[in-house]
Amino acid sequence: MIDIAGVSRSFGGRKVLDDVSFHVDSGRMTGFVGGNGAGKTTTMRIILGVLSADAGQVTLHGSAVTPADRARFGYMPEERGLYPKMKVLEQLIYLGRLHGMSAGSAKASATALIERLGLGERANDTLESLSLGNQQRAQIAAALVHEPTALVLDEPFSGLDPMAVEVVLGVLRDYAAQGAPVLFSSHQLDIVERLCDDVVVIGGGRILAQGSRESLRAEHSGRAFELELAGAAADAGWVRDQPGVTVTHLDGGFARFDAESDAAAQAVLVRAVGADPALTTVRRFAPVTPSLAQIFKEVVR
């Protein structure tokens, strides 16, 4: 587990991070989201030791992170940093060797990653000859080639088409399944919601929300419910007359409503179930779960 505890950082008198604390559990995918200038990249650079913190600390499995630990991290910066005139395979082998791998191990790892990421036919092409999407795949491979024990990735899905996103998702899931803590930032909230076990929201250099995907949804779900009826006499108009209920959307047999209490919501369900089953049946009754995009808008405003 990577633990970030009370980390603060200022640049020229401007506080960029203010008492930032969260953790990245081993074997779990943690999405790090926030607007431009929120502090995501600065936090990641402090985790990697590229920047120092003015206060606070970063630990790995309960101990201070050492240079040797960080050498085993896989880091992908938002800015592409590979050599443009170097061939893809040659470059990945070189990076693996820099991390202490043998020539044979570096070549085997690089070759496997290139194939897995769909770059097999471009292995001997220079980086600058690749499309931006394929350059991004090569950058991801560079972060993984030395078989890291933890991953810190800044906008890894930027510039990828939907098929490439699915390939990268599969690779990252495999690393997490092997027990590695995985932290990545992304502006693509739909991907974060689909991929992540845990989510950390940062804004103005402070942590605004954090927790598992399910706990954040539950925390921000409120008391909104949806009822969908089926049958010859399916009409949910009666929900408007239920005590303690405010209907926000009504369309034939469908009603979305806010309930003052769980008891008020259950009363709606009881009445719906009690209808003549030959005329009306309950197709669906469920609380409305907010999306990550809705939660993000709520906590950053």
Coordinates of C-alpha atoms in Angstrom, one line a residue:
M1 CA 0.0 0.0 0.0
I2 CA 1.1 3.5 -0.8
D3 CA 0.1 6.0 1.9
I4 CA 0.2 9.8 1.4
A5 CA -0.1 11.5 4.7
G6 CA -0.5 15.3 5.3
V7 CA 1.4 16.3 2.2
S8 CA 1.7 20.0 1.5
R9 CA 3.7 21.8 -1.2
S10 CA 4.0 25.5 -2.2
F11 CA 5.5 27.2 -5.3
G12 CA 6.6 30.8 -4.9
G13 CA 4.3 31.4 -1.9
R14 CA 1.3 29.7 -3.6
K15 CA 0.1 26.6 -1.8
V16 CA -0.5 23.9 -4.5
L17 CA -1.1 21.0 -2.0
D18 CA -2.7 21.5 1.4
D19 CA -2.6 18.6 3.8
V20 CA -3.3 15.9 1.2
S21 CA -3.9 12.5 2.6
F22 CA -5.1 9.3 0.9
H23 CA -3.9 5.7 0.3
V24 CA -3.6 3.4 -2.7
D25 CA -4.3 -0.2 -1.6
S26 CA -2.3 -3.1 -2.9
G27 CA -4.2 -5.0 -5.6
R28 CA -6.7 -2.2 -6.2
M29 CA -7.1 0.4 -8.9
T30 CA -7.4 4.0 -7.5
G31 CA -8.6 6.8 -9.8
F32 CA -7.2 10.3 -9.0
V33 CA -9.5 12.9 -10.5
G34 CA -9.7 16.7 -10.4
G35 CA -9.7 19.7 -12.7
N36 CA -6.7 21.3 -14.3
G37 CA -4.4 22.7 -11.7
A38 CA -6.1 20.7 -8.9
G39 CA -2.8 19.2 -7.7
K40 CA -2.9 15.7 -9.3
T41 CA 0.5 15.9 -11.1
T42 CA 2.3 17.5 -8.2
T43 CA 1.0 14.8 -5.9
M44 CA 2.2 12.1 -8.3
R45 CA 5.6 13.7 -8.6
I46 CA 6.0 13.8 -4.8
I47 CA 5.1 10.1 -4.6
L48 CA 7.8 9.4 -7.2
G49 CA 10.3 11.6 -5.5
V50 CA 10.6 13.9 -8.5
L51 CA 9.5 16.7 -6.2
S52 CA 9.9 17.0 -2.4
A53 CA 7.1 17.8 0.0
D54 CA 7.2 20.8 2.3
A55 CA 5.3 18.7 4.9
G56 CA 4.0 15.2 5.2
Q57 CA 5.3 11.9 4.0
V58 CA 4.8 9.1 1.6
T59 CA 5.2 5.5 2.8
L60 CA 5.1 2.1 1.1
H61 CA 3.7 -0.8 3.2
G62 CA 4.2 1.4 6.4
S63 CA 7.8 2.4 5.7
A64 CA 9.3 5.5 4.2
V65 CA 9.7 5.2 0.5
T66 CA 13.4 4.7 -0.4
P67 CA 15.1 5.4 -3.8
A68 CA 15.3 1.6 -4.3
D69 CA 11.5 1.4 -3.8
R70 CA 10.9 4.2 -6.3
A71 CA 13.2 2.5 -8.8
R72 CA 10.7 -0.4 -8.8
F73 CA 7.7 1.9 -9.4
G74 CA 6.3 2.3 -12.9
Y75 CA 5.7 6.0 -13.7
M76 CA 4.1 7.5 -16.7
P77 CA 4.2 11.3 -16.9
E78 CA 1.5 13.2 -18.8
E79 CA 4.2 14.7 -21.0
R80 CA 5.7 12.1 -23.4
G81 CA 9.3 11.6 -22.5
L82 CA 10.6 8.9 -24.8
Y83 CA 13.3 9.3 -27.4
P84 CA 11.6 10.2 -30.7
K85 CA 14.3 8.9 -33.1
M86 CA 14.8 5.6 -31.3
K87 CA 13.0 2.4 -32.3
V88 CA 10.2 1.3 -30.0
L89 CA 11.6 -2.2 -29.1
E90 CA 15.1 -0.9 -28.8
Q91 CA 14.0 1.9 -26.5
L92 CA 12.0 -0.4 -24.2
I93 CA 14.9 -2.8 -23.9
Y94 CA 17.2 0.1 -23.0
L95 CA 14.8 1.3 -20.3
G96 CA 14.5 -2.2 -18.9
R97 CA 18.3 -2.4 -18.7
L98 CA 18.4 0.9 -16.9
H99 CA 16.2 -0.6 -14.3
G100 CA 18.7 -3.5 -13.8
M101 CA 17.1 -6.2 -16.0
S102 CA 19.3 -8.6 -17.9
A103 CA 19.4 -8.1 -21.7
G104 CA 17.3 -11.3 -22.2
S105 CA 14.7 -10.4 -19.5
A106 CA 14.4 -6.8 -20.9
K107 CA 13.9 -8.1 -24.4
A108 CA 11.3 -10.7 -23.3
S109 CA 9.4 -8.2 -21.3
A110 CA 9.5 -5.5 -24.0
T111 CA 8.4 -7.9 -26.7
A112 CA 5.5 -9.3 -24.7
L113 CA 4.3 -5.8 -23.8
I114 CA 4.5 -4.6 -27.4
E115 CA 2.4 -7.5 -28.5
R116 CA -0.1 -7.1 -25.7
L117 CA -0.5 -3.4 -26.5
G118 CA -1.0 -4.0 -30.2
L119 CA 2.4 -2.5 -31.3
G120 CA 3.9 -5.8 -32.7
E121 CA 4.0 -4.6 -36.3
R122 CA 5.6 -1.3 -35.2
A123 CA 8.3 -2.7 -32.9
N124 CA 11.1 -1.6 -35.2
D125 CA 9.6 1.8 -36.1
T126 CA 10.9 5.0 -34.5
L127 CA 8.7 6.6 -32.0
E128 CA 8.2 9.8 -34.0
S129 CA 6.8 7.8 -36.9
L130 CA 3.9 6.5 -34.8
S131 CA 0.5 8.1 -34.5
L132 CA -0.2 9.9 -31.2
G133 CA -2.3 7.0 -30.0
N134 CA 0.5 4.5 -30.6
Q135 CA 3.0 6.8 -29.0
Q136 CA 0.8 6.7 -25.9
R137 CA 0.8 2.9 -26.0
A138 CA 4.6 2.9 -26.2
Q139 CA 4.7 5.3 -23.2
I140 CA 2.6 2.9 -21.2
A141 CA 4.9 0.0 -22.2
A142 CA 7.8 2.1 -21.0
A143 CA 6.2 2.4 -17.5
L144 CA 5.7 -1.4 -17.4
V145 CA 8.7 -2.9 -19.0
H146 CA 10.7 -3.4 -15.8
E147 CA 7.8 -5.3 -14.2
P148 CA 7.1 -2.7 -11.5
T149 CA 5.8 -3.3 -8.0
A150 CA 3.5 -0.2 -8.1
L151 CA 2.1 2.0 -10.9
V152 CA 1.6 5.7 -10.9
L153 CA 0.2 6.9 -14.2
D154 CA -0.7 10.4 -15.2
E155 CA -3.5 10.5 -17.9
P156 CA -2.6 7.1 -19.4
F157 CA -5.8 7.0 -21.6
S158 CA -5.1 10.4 -23.3
G159 CA -5.3 10.1 -27.1
L160 CA -6.3 6.5 -27.1
D161 CA -9.2 5.2 -29.3
P162 CA -11.9 3.0 -27.7
M163 CA -10.2 -0.2 -28.7
A164 CA -6.9 0.9 -27.3
V165 CA -8.5 1.9 -24.1
E166 CA -9.9 -1.6 -23.6
V167 CA -6.4 -3.1 -24.3
V168 CA -4.8 -0.8 -21.7
L169 CA -7.6 -1.5 -19.2
G170 CA -6.9 -5.2 -19.5
V171 CA -3.2 -4.7 -18.9
L172 CA -3.7 -2.5 -15.8
R173 CA -6.3 -4.9 -14.3
D174 CA -3.7 -7.7 -14.6
Y175 CA -1.1 -5.7 -12.7
A176 CA -3.6 -4.9 -9.9
A177 CA -4.6 -8.6 -9.8
Q178 CA -1.0 -9.5 -9.1
G179 CA -1.1 -7.3 -6.0
A180 CA 0.4 -4.0 -7.2
P181 CA -1.1 -0.7 -6.0
V182 CA -2.2 1.2 -9.1
L183 CA -2.9 5.0 -9.1
F184 CA -3.8 6.8 -12.2
S185 CA -5.3 10.2 -13.1
S186 CA -7.8 10.8 -15.8
H187 CA -10.2 13.5 -17.1
Q188 CA -12.3 10.6 -18.6
L189 CA -14.6 10.0 -15.7
D190 CA -16.5 7.2 -17.5
I191 CA -13.3 5.2 -17.7
V192 CA -12.4 5.9 -14.0
E193 CA -15.9 4.8 -13.0
R194 CA -15.7 1.6 -15.0
L195 CA -12.2 0.6 -14.0
C196 CA -11.5 1.8 -10.5
D197 CA -12.0 0.1 -7.1
D198 CA -11.4 3.4 -5.3
V199 CA -11.6 7.1 -6.2
V200 CA -9.9 10.2 -4.9
V201 CA -11.2 13.6 -5.8
I202 CA -8.9 16.6 -5.4
G203 CA -9.6 20.3 -6.0
G204 CA -7.7 23.4 -5.1
G205 CA -4.9 21.3 -3.6
R206 CA -7.2 19.6 -1.1
I207 CA -8.9 16.2 -1.0
L208 CA -12.6 16.7 -1.5
A209 CA -13.8 13.1 -1.5
Q210 CA -12.3 9.6 -1.3
G211 CA -13.5 6.1 -0.9
S212 CA -14.5 3.0 -2.8
R213 CA -16.6 3.5 -5.8
E214 CA -19.6 2.0 -4.1
S215 CA -19.2 4.0 -0.8
L216 CA -19.0 7.3 -2.7
R217 CA -22.1 6.4 -4.7
A218 CA -24.0 5.5 -1.5
E219 CA -22.8 8.6 0.3
H220 CA -24.0 10.9 -2.5
S221 CA -27.1 9.0 -3.6
G222 CA -29.6 11.0 -1.4
R223 CA -33.2 9.6 -1.4
A224 CA -34.0 9.4 -5.1
F225 CA -35.8 6.4 -6.4
E226 CA -37.2 5.0 -9.7
L227 CA -40.3 2.9 -10.2
E228 CA -41.1 1.2 -13.5
L229 CA -44.5 -0.5 -14.0
A230 CA -45.5 -2.8 -16.8
G231 CA -48.9 -4.1 -17.9
A232 CA -52.1 -3.0 -19.6
A233 CA -52.9 -0.5 -16.9
A234 CA -49.4 0.7 -16.1
D235 CA -49.7 4.3 -14.9
A236 CA -47.4 5.7 -12.2
G237 CA -49.4 9.0 -11.9
W238 CA -50.6 8.0 -8.5
V239 CA -47.1 8.4 -7.1
R240 CA -47.6 12.2 -7.0
D241 CA -50.3 11.7 -4.3
Q242 CA -48.1 9.6 -2.0
P243 CA -47.2 11.4 1.3
G244 CA -43.6 12.3 1.7
V245 CA -42.8 12.0 -2.0
T246 CA -41.9 14.5 -4.6
V247 CA -42.0 13.3 -8.2
T248 CA -39.2 14.7 -10.4
H249 CA -40.1 12.8 -13.6
L250 CA -43.2 11.0 -14.8
D251 CA -43.7 9.2 -18.0
G252 CA -46.6 6.6 -18.2
G253 CA -45.5 3.7 -16.1
F254 CA -42.2 5.3 -15.1
A255 CA -41.7 7.6 -12.1
R256 CA -38.6 9.1 -10.6
F257 CA -39.1 10.7 -7.2
D258 CA -37.5 12.0 -4.0
A259 CA -38.6 10.5 -0.7
E260 CA -38.4 12.2 2.6
S261 CA -37.7 8.9 4.3
D262 CA -37.1 5.2 3.6
A263 CA -40.6 4.5 4.9
A264 CA -42.1 6.9 2.3
A265 CA -40.2 5.1 -0.5
Q266 CA -41.3 1.7 0.8
A267 CA -44.9 2.9 0.9
V268 CA -44.7 3.5 -2.8
L269 CA -43.4 0.0 -3.4
V270 CA -46.0 -1.6 -1.2
R271 CA -48.8 0.2 -3.1
A272 CA -47.3 -0.8 -6.5
V273 CA -46.9 -4.5 -5.5
G274 CA -50.5 -4.5 -4.2
A275 CA -52.0 -3.6 -7.6
D276 CA -53.9 -6.2 -9.6
P277 CA -51.1 -8.3 -11.2
A278 CA -53.4 -8.9 -14.2
L279 CA -53.2 -5.2 -15.0
T280 CA -50.0 -3.9 -13.5
T281 CA -46.7 -5.5 -12.3
V282 CA -43.5 -3.9 -10.9
R283 CA -40.8 -4.2 -13.5
R284 CA -38.2 -2.3 -11.4
F285 CA -37.9 -0.4 -8.2
A286 CA -34.5 0.9 -7.1
P287 CA -32.6 3.9 -5.6
V288 CA -31.0 6.2 -8.1
T289 CA -27.2 5.8 -7.9
P290 CA -25.3 8.9 -9.0
S291 CA -22.5 8.6 -11.6
L292 CA -19.0 9.6 -10.8
A293 CA -19.4 12.7 -13.0
Q294 CA -22.4 13.8 -10.9
I295 CA -20.5 13.2 -7.7
F296 CA -17.5 15.1 -9.1
K297 CA -19.7 18.1 -9.9
E298 CA -21.2 18.0 -6.5
V299 CA -18.0 18.0 -4.5
V300 CA -16.0 20.5 -6.6
R301 CA -18.6 23.3 -6.8

